[in-house]
Amino acid sequence: EIVLTQSPGTLSLSPGERATLSCRASQSVSSSYLAWYQQKPGQAPRLVIYAASSRATGIPDRFSGSGSGTDFTLTISRLEPEDFAMYYCQQYGSSPVTFGGGTTVEIK
Amino acid sequence: QVQLQESGPGLVKASETLSLTCTISGAYISGYYWSWIRQSPGKGLEWIGYIYYSGSTNSNPSLKSRVTMSFDRSKNQISLNLKSLTAADTAVYYCARESGGYFDGSGLYMSGWFDPWGQGTLVTVSS
């Protein structure tokens, strides 16, 4: 199965700053079949990005996804207070689907 | 607006079978693939398996021998049974609707992304 490694483990930033999260796959993810989720404490994950770069319904345009092959990135252009959370990547190009270990975006 | 709600026992004993139900509102079971996913501190997020209204199922090879999934169309519910529980099965269990799934070259359905998710239910396995 494909192992997804997310980095950094924790990102400490201030509101208004730019966040860059990385997701690296142990083998190429076919057709850029990669999604990103946001999770806040006590809540279920919420879809942010699918197909590597398509924003989910209701997701603001400060969120963007990019990448292909084994390297993918989630960028939040200007952090808002509600963006501080845990973020997970998920690949669905190979069975079984797998998730990364997550990156925490915390307030500095 | 699609909403999912998991229900089941919060505490189960080791070696027993866990039974969970996911009640779906705002959408019919028919026409979608539905998955179970769990989240534990030790293993993070782990896909358990999917069910389709035709009865087609598939599950993670790591859990395949212990997983059974079913649905009740009249109640718009899907269910998960996980047998031979151990402490490693302690987790928050989620149900979710799949989107973006596709068929690979051999005709096997491949799960896509998950949206929306239920709120999750914590299951603790005690010895």
XYZ file of N, CA, C and O in Angstrom, chain A:
432
model
N 0.834 -1.188 0.000
C 0.000 0.000 0.000
C 0.879 1.252 0.000
O 2.055 1.205 0.369
N 0.292 2.341 -0.463
C 1.042 3.597 -0.542
C 1.086 4.260 0.837
O 0.049 4.457 1.475
N 2.290 4.590 1.272
C 2.477 5.299 2.547
C 2.620 6.791 2.248
O 3.412 7.187 1.384
N 1.840 7.596 2.958
C 1.886 9.046 2.799
C 2.569 9.665 4.025
O 2.165 9.406 5.155
N 3.582 10.471 3.766
C 4.317 11.133 4.838
C 4.089 12.629 4.772
O 4.392 13.256 3.742
N 3.530 13.187 5.829
C 3.238 14.616 5.841
C 4.297 15.359 6.656
O 4.787 14.884 7.676
N 4.636 16.540 6.161
C 5.592 17.381 6.870
C 5.234 18.850 6.705
O 4.606 19.233 5.696
N 5.604 19.698 7.670
C 6.152 19.272 8.965
C 5.063 18.655 9.834
O 3.886 18.700 9.474
N 5.436 18.136 10.973
C 4.450 17.605 11.893
C 3.597 18.714 12.485
O 2.385 18.552 12.664
N 4.250 19.823 12.794
C 3.565 20.993 13.341
C 4.080 22.242 12.657
O 5.285 22.371 12.416
N 3.153 23.130 12.323
C 3.479 24.405 11.699
C 2.950 25.509 12.604
O 1.740 25.567 12.850
N 3.838 26.325 13.139
C 3.433 27.404 14.049
C 3.499 28.727 13.303
O 4.579 29.200 12.944
N 2.329 29.321 13.068
C 2.242 30.529 12.270
C 1.254 31.505 12.891
O 0.440 31.127 13.746
N 1.310 32.724 12.426
C 0.391 33.764 12.900
C -0.711 33.985 11.869
O -0.499 33.727 10.671
N -1.869 34.452 12.309
C -2.922 34.809 11.356
C -2.390 35.774 10.308
O -1.596 36.676 10.621
N -2.796 35.551 9.062
C -2.330 36.386 7.966
C -1.118 35.820 7.245
O -0.830 36.236 6.111
N -0.426 34.886 7.870
C 0.739 34.271 7.234
C 0.320 33.173 6.261
O -0.805 32.703 6.264
N 1.286 32.749 5.474
C 1.075 31.707 4.467
C 1.494 30.364 5.042
O 2.546 30.256 5.672
N 0.676 29.350 4.833
C 0.984 28.002 5.300
C 1.219 27.090 4.099
O 0.427 27.077 3.161
N 2.304 26.324 4.167
C 2.617 25.365 3.109
C 2.807 24.000 3.737
O 3.725 23.788 4.536
N 1.918 23.063 3.397
C 1.928 21.716 3.954
C 2.321 20.741 2.864
O 1.834 20.824 1.734
N 3.141 19.755 3.238
C 3.647 18.798 2.264
C 3.108 17.396 2.528
O 2.916 16.996 3.681
N 2.869 16.665 1.453
C 2.446 15.267 1.515
C 3.258 14.516 0.476
O 3.171 14.818 -0.723
N 4.062 13.573 0.931
C 4.929 12.811 0.024
C 4.514 11.347 0.040
O 4.344 10.753 1.110
N 4.353 10.755 -1.136
C 3.910 9.373 -1.274
C 5.085 8.443 -1.519
O 6.071 8.822 -2.157
N 4.952 7.203 -1.013
C 6.024 6.209 -1.162
C 6.143 5.697 -2.593
O 7.167 5.125 -2.966
N 5.102 5.914 -3.398
C 5.130 5.620 -4.828
C 4.165 6.557 -5.514
O 3.320 7.172 -4.866
N 4.296 6.657 -6.809
C 3.508 7.634 -7.545
C 2.003 7.421 -7.368
O 1.509 6.294 -7.437
N 1.289 8.505 -7.139
C -0.164 8.475 -7.005
C -0.771 8.706 -8.384
O -0.611 9.785 -8.964
N -1.425 7.691 -8.909
C -1.916 7.768 -10.278
C -2.963 8.857 -10.438
O -3.809 9.064 -9.563
N -2.871 9.548 -11.570
C -3.858 10.557 -11.963
C -4.082 11.636 -10.921
O -5.159 12.238 -10.870
N -3.081 11.865 -10.076
C -3.205 12.899 -9.032
C -4.444 12.687 -8.173
O -5.150 13.625 -7.819
N -4.683 11.437 -7.847
C -5.831 11.098 -7.006
C -5.465 11.328 -5.534
O -5.201 10.385 -4.785
N -5.471 12.604 -5.148
C -5.104 12.963 -3.796
C -6.071 13.999 -3.235
O -6.466 14.928 -3.926
N -6.452 13.806 -1.978
C -7.380 14.712 -1.307
C -6.753 15.237 -0.021
O -5.842 14.624 0.530
N -7.264 16.376 0.426
C -6.845 16.976 1.698
C -8.081 17.193 2.563
O -9.143 17.571 2.068
N -7.905 16.992 3.863
C -8.984 17.181 4.835
C -8.500 18.075 5.966
O -7.325 18.061 6.341
N -9.448 18.813 6.523
C -9.212 19.621 7.718
C -9.973 18.977 8.873
O -11.130 18.597 8.709
N -9.333 18.878 10.034
C -10.023 18.343 11.200
C -9.750 19.221 12.411
O -8.600 19.505 12.733
N -10.823 19.623 13.068
C -10.722 20.380 14.314
C -11.047 19.457 15.477
O -11.722 18.438 15.291
N -10.561 19.783 16.679
C -10.770 18.890 17.833
C -12.237 18.542 18.039
O -13.115 19.414 18.020
N -12.492 17.264 18.213
C -13.838 16.792 18.479
C -14.746 16.734 17.261
O -15.931 16.438 17.393
N -14.194 17.025 16.069
C -14.999 17.008 14.853
C -14.468 15.974 13.876
O -13.330 15.516 13.966
N -15.308 15.626 12.922
C -14.897 14.733 11.848
C -14.061 15.501 10.829
O -14.151 16.737 10.732
N -13.237 14.807 10.079
C -12.531 15.460 8.978
C -13.519 16.078 7.982
O -14.607 15.555 7.769
N -13.077 17.182 7.379
C -13.876 17.903 6.395
C -13.061 17.997 5.117
O -11.905 18.428 5.148
N -13.647 17.630 3.997
C -12.942 17.673 2.719
C -12.589 19.110 2.345
O -13.450 19.992 2.382
N -11.338 19.320 1.957
C -10.872 20.645 1.531
C -10.538 20.639 0.037
O -10.979 21.503 -0.713
N -9.752 19.646 -0.380
C -9.263 19.552 -1.766
C -9.432 18.115 -2.237
O -9.203 17.181 -1.475
N -9.829 17.917 -3.498
C -9.826 16.605 -4.115
C -9.157 16.709 -5.485
O -8.983 17.816 -6.003
N -8.772 15.577 -6.022
C -8.067 15.547 -7.311
C -6.878 16.513 -7.308
O -6.632 17.199 -8.300
N -6.198 16.550 -6.189
C -4.964 17.319 -5.977
C -5.140 18.829 -5.941
O -4.429 19.513 -5.201
N -6.083 19.376 -6.724
C -6.139 20.836 -6.830
C -7.552 21.416 -6.908
O -7.701 22.625 -7.078
N -8.580 20.590 -6.800
C -9.964 21.080 -6.882
C -10.504 21.351 -5.482
O -10.471 20.465 -4.630
N -10.990 22.578 -5.281
C -11.544 22.908 -3.965
C -12.926 22.301 -3.794
O -13.757 22.314 -4.706
N -13.177 21.788 -2.593
C -14.501 21.246 -2.278
C -15.499 22.392 -2.132
O -15.120 23.553 -1.940
N -16.760 22.040 -2.178
C -17.827 23.030 -2.059
C -17.708 23.796 -0.743
O -17.554 23.195 0.322
N -17.756 25.121 -0.831
C -17.749 25.940 0.368
C -16.378 26.268 0.913
O -16.247 26.989 1.904
N -15.334 25.746 0.280
C -13.966 26.012 0.743
C -13.469 27.323 0.129
O -13.521 27.486 -1.099
N -12.986 28.244 0.953
C -12.558 29.546 0.423
C -11.329 29.440 -0.464
O -10.534 28.496 -0.342
N -11.167 30.429 -1.348
C -10.106 30.338 -2.348
C -8.720 30.614 -1.790
O -7.735 30.564 -2.540
N -8.593 30.866 -0.505
C -7.244 30.975 0.074
C -6.603 29.588 0.208
O -5.407 29.479 0.440
N -7.415 28.534 0.058
C -6.906 27.163 0.059
C -6.615 26.746 -1.382
O -7.462 26.897 -2.265
N -5.418 26.198 -1.597
C -5.102 25.676 -2.921
C -4.243 24.428 -2.789
O -3.469 24.282 -1.839
N -4.406 23.522 -3.744
C -3.635 22.297 -3.762
C -2.867 22.179 -5.062
O -3.315 22.670 -6.095
N -1.722 21.531 -4.973
C -0.913 21.336 -6.178
C -0.096 20.058 -6.018
O -0.042 19.465 -4.938
N 0.559 19.689 -7.112
C 1.446 18.542 -7.072
C 1.017 17.416 -7.980
O -0.102 17.415 -8.518
N 1.899 16.451 -8.125
C 1.634 15.256 -8.916
C 2.704 14.228 -8.587
O 3.710 14.546 -7.922
N 2.478 12.997 -9.035
C 3.462 11.949 -8.796
C 3.556 11.587 -7.325
O 2.632 10.975 -6.777
N 4.636 11.953 -6.699
C 4.832 11.613 -5.290
C 4.819 12.825 -4.358
O 4.872 12.658 -3.142
N 4.763 14.024 -4.896
C 4.847 15.230 -4.063
C 3.662 16.154 -4.257
O 3.392 16.608 -5.379
N 2.975 16.419 -3.159
C 1.771 17.236 -3.184
C 1.867 18.302 -2.088
O 2.509 18.099 -1.056
N 1.190 19.421 -2.327
C 1.239 20.551 -1.403
C -0.135 21.154 -1.210
O -0.906 21.300 -2.174
N -0.444 21.470 0.036
C -1.629 22.265 0.358
C -1.130 23.618 0.836
O -0.290 23.687 1.749
N -1.636 24.674 0.221
C -1.234 26.031 0.592
C -2.447 26.805 1.081
O -3.517 26.760 0.460
N -2.261 27.482 2.206
C -3.278 28.411 2.697
C -2.635 29.791 2.597
O -1.654 30.082 3.289
N -3.162 30.629 1.721
C -2.443 31.857 1.357
C -2.337 32.847 2.519
O -1.283 33.447 2.733
N -3.434 33.024 3.241
C -3.427 33.930 4.403
C -4.280 33.283 5.488
O -5.493 33.161 5.340
N -3.638 32.861 6.532
C -4.337 32.118 7.578
C -5.372 32.974 8.306
O -5.077 34.083 8.756
N -6.573 32.428 8.378
C -7.632 33.016 9.182
C -7.718 32.233 10.502
O -7.275 31.080 10.566
N -8.271 32.821 11.551
C -8.334 32.117 12.843
C -8.980 30.735 12.748
O -8.556 29.807 13.447
N -9.969 30.576 11.861
C -10.662 29.297 11.759
C -9.853 28.246 11.002
O -10.265 27.089 10.926
N -8.706 28.608 10.439
C -7.894 27.651 9.672
C -6.938 26.852 10.544
O -6.335 25.886 10.071
N -6.786 27.258 11.799
C -5.845 26.546 12.670
C -6.491 25.215 13.063
O -7.545 25.165 13.709
N -5.865 24.129 12.643
C -6.465 22.797 12.733
C -5.429 21.763 12.308
O -4.290 22.088 11.990
N -5.870 20.509 12.258
C -5.066 19.415 11.734
C -5.467 19.191 10.281
O -6.657 19.297 9.941
N -4.477 18.873 9.438
C -4.740 18.613 8.027
C -4.162 17.248 7.652
O -3.025 16.924 8.010
N -4.965 16.478 6.920
C -4.554 15.155 6.465
C -4.646 15.069 4.946
O -5.573 15.614 4.346
N -3.707 14.343 4.348
C -3.832 14.016 2.932
C -4.279 12.556 2.818
O -4.121 11.762 3.751
N -4.886 12.232 1.702
C -5.401 10.884 1.438
C -5.195 10.573 -0.036
O -5.523 11.401 -0.893
N -4.680 9.403 -0.346
C -4.544 9.015 -1.753
C -5.605 7.974 -2.089
O -5.959 7.124 -1.260
N -6.137 8.083 -3.300
C -7.128 7.101 -3.758
C -6.767 6.586 -5.136
O -7.641 6.129 -5.897
N -5.502 6.604 -5.446
C -5.048 6.073 -6.735
C -4.682 4.616 -6.671
O -4.455 3.968 -7.709
N -4.635 4.066 -5.478
C -4.236 2.676 -5.296
C -5.002 2.108 -4.114
O -5.246 2.813 -3.127
N -5.382 0.845 -4.212
C -6.119 0.230 -3.117
C -5.176 -0.532 -2.192
O -4.283 -1.230 -2.664
N -5.365 -0.382 -0.876
C -6.406 0.396 -0.205
C -6.086 1.889 -0.171
O -4.904 2.270 -0.213
N -7.113 2.730 -0.102
C -6.843 4.150 0.098
C -6.122 4.302 1.425
O -6.338 3.524 2.365
N -5.237 5.291 1.502
C -4.479 5.517 2.725
C -4.411 6.999 3.042
O -4.590 7.843 2.149
N -4.146 7.291 4.299
C -4.073 8.656 4.788
C -2.670 8.944 5.327
O -1.973 8.041 5.809
N -2.292 10.218 5.279
C -1.070 10.640 5.917
C -1.271 10.794 7.415
O -2.401 10.729 7.907
N -0.175 11.012 8.135
C -0.220 11.130 9.582
C -0.662 12.492 10.089
O -0.911 12.659 11.283
N -0.754 13.473 9.198
C -1.294 14.774 9.557
C -0.253 15.837 9.858
O 0.883 15.543 10.262
N -0.641 17.082 9.638
C 0.134 18.265 10.021
C -0.764 19.155 10.861
O -1.901 19.446 10.451
N -0.265 19.560 12.009
C -1.002 20.486 12.861
C -0.593 21.908 12.507
O 0.605 22.239 12.513
N -1.563 22.745 12.201
C -1.299 24.172 12.000
C -1.769 24.884 13.252
O -2.976 24.902 13.545
N -0.822 25.408 14.022
C -1.152 26.027 15.300
C -0.793 27.502 15.303
O 0.058 27.962 14.525
N -1.452 28.218 16.202
C -1.209 29.656 16.314
C 0.107 29.902 17.046
O 0.346 29.339 18.122
N 0.946 30.713 16.420
C 2.243 31.034 17.005
C 2.086 32.047 18.121
O 1.346 33.040 17.958
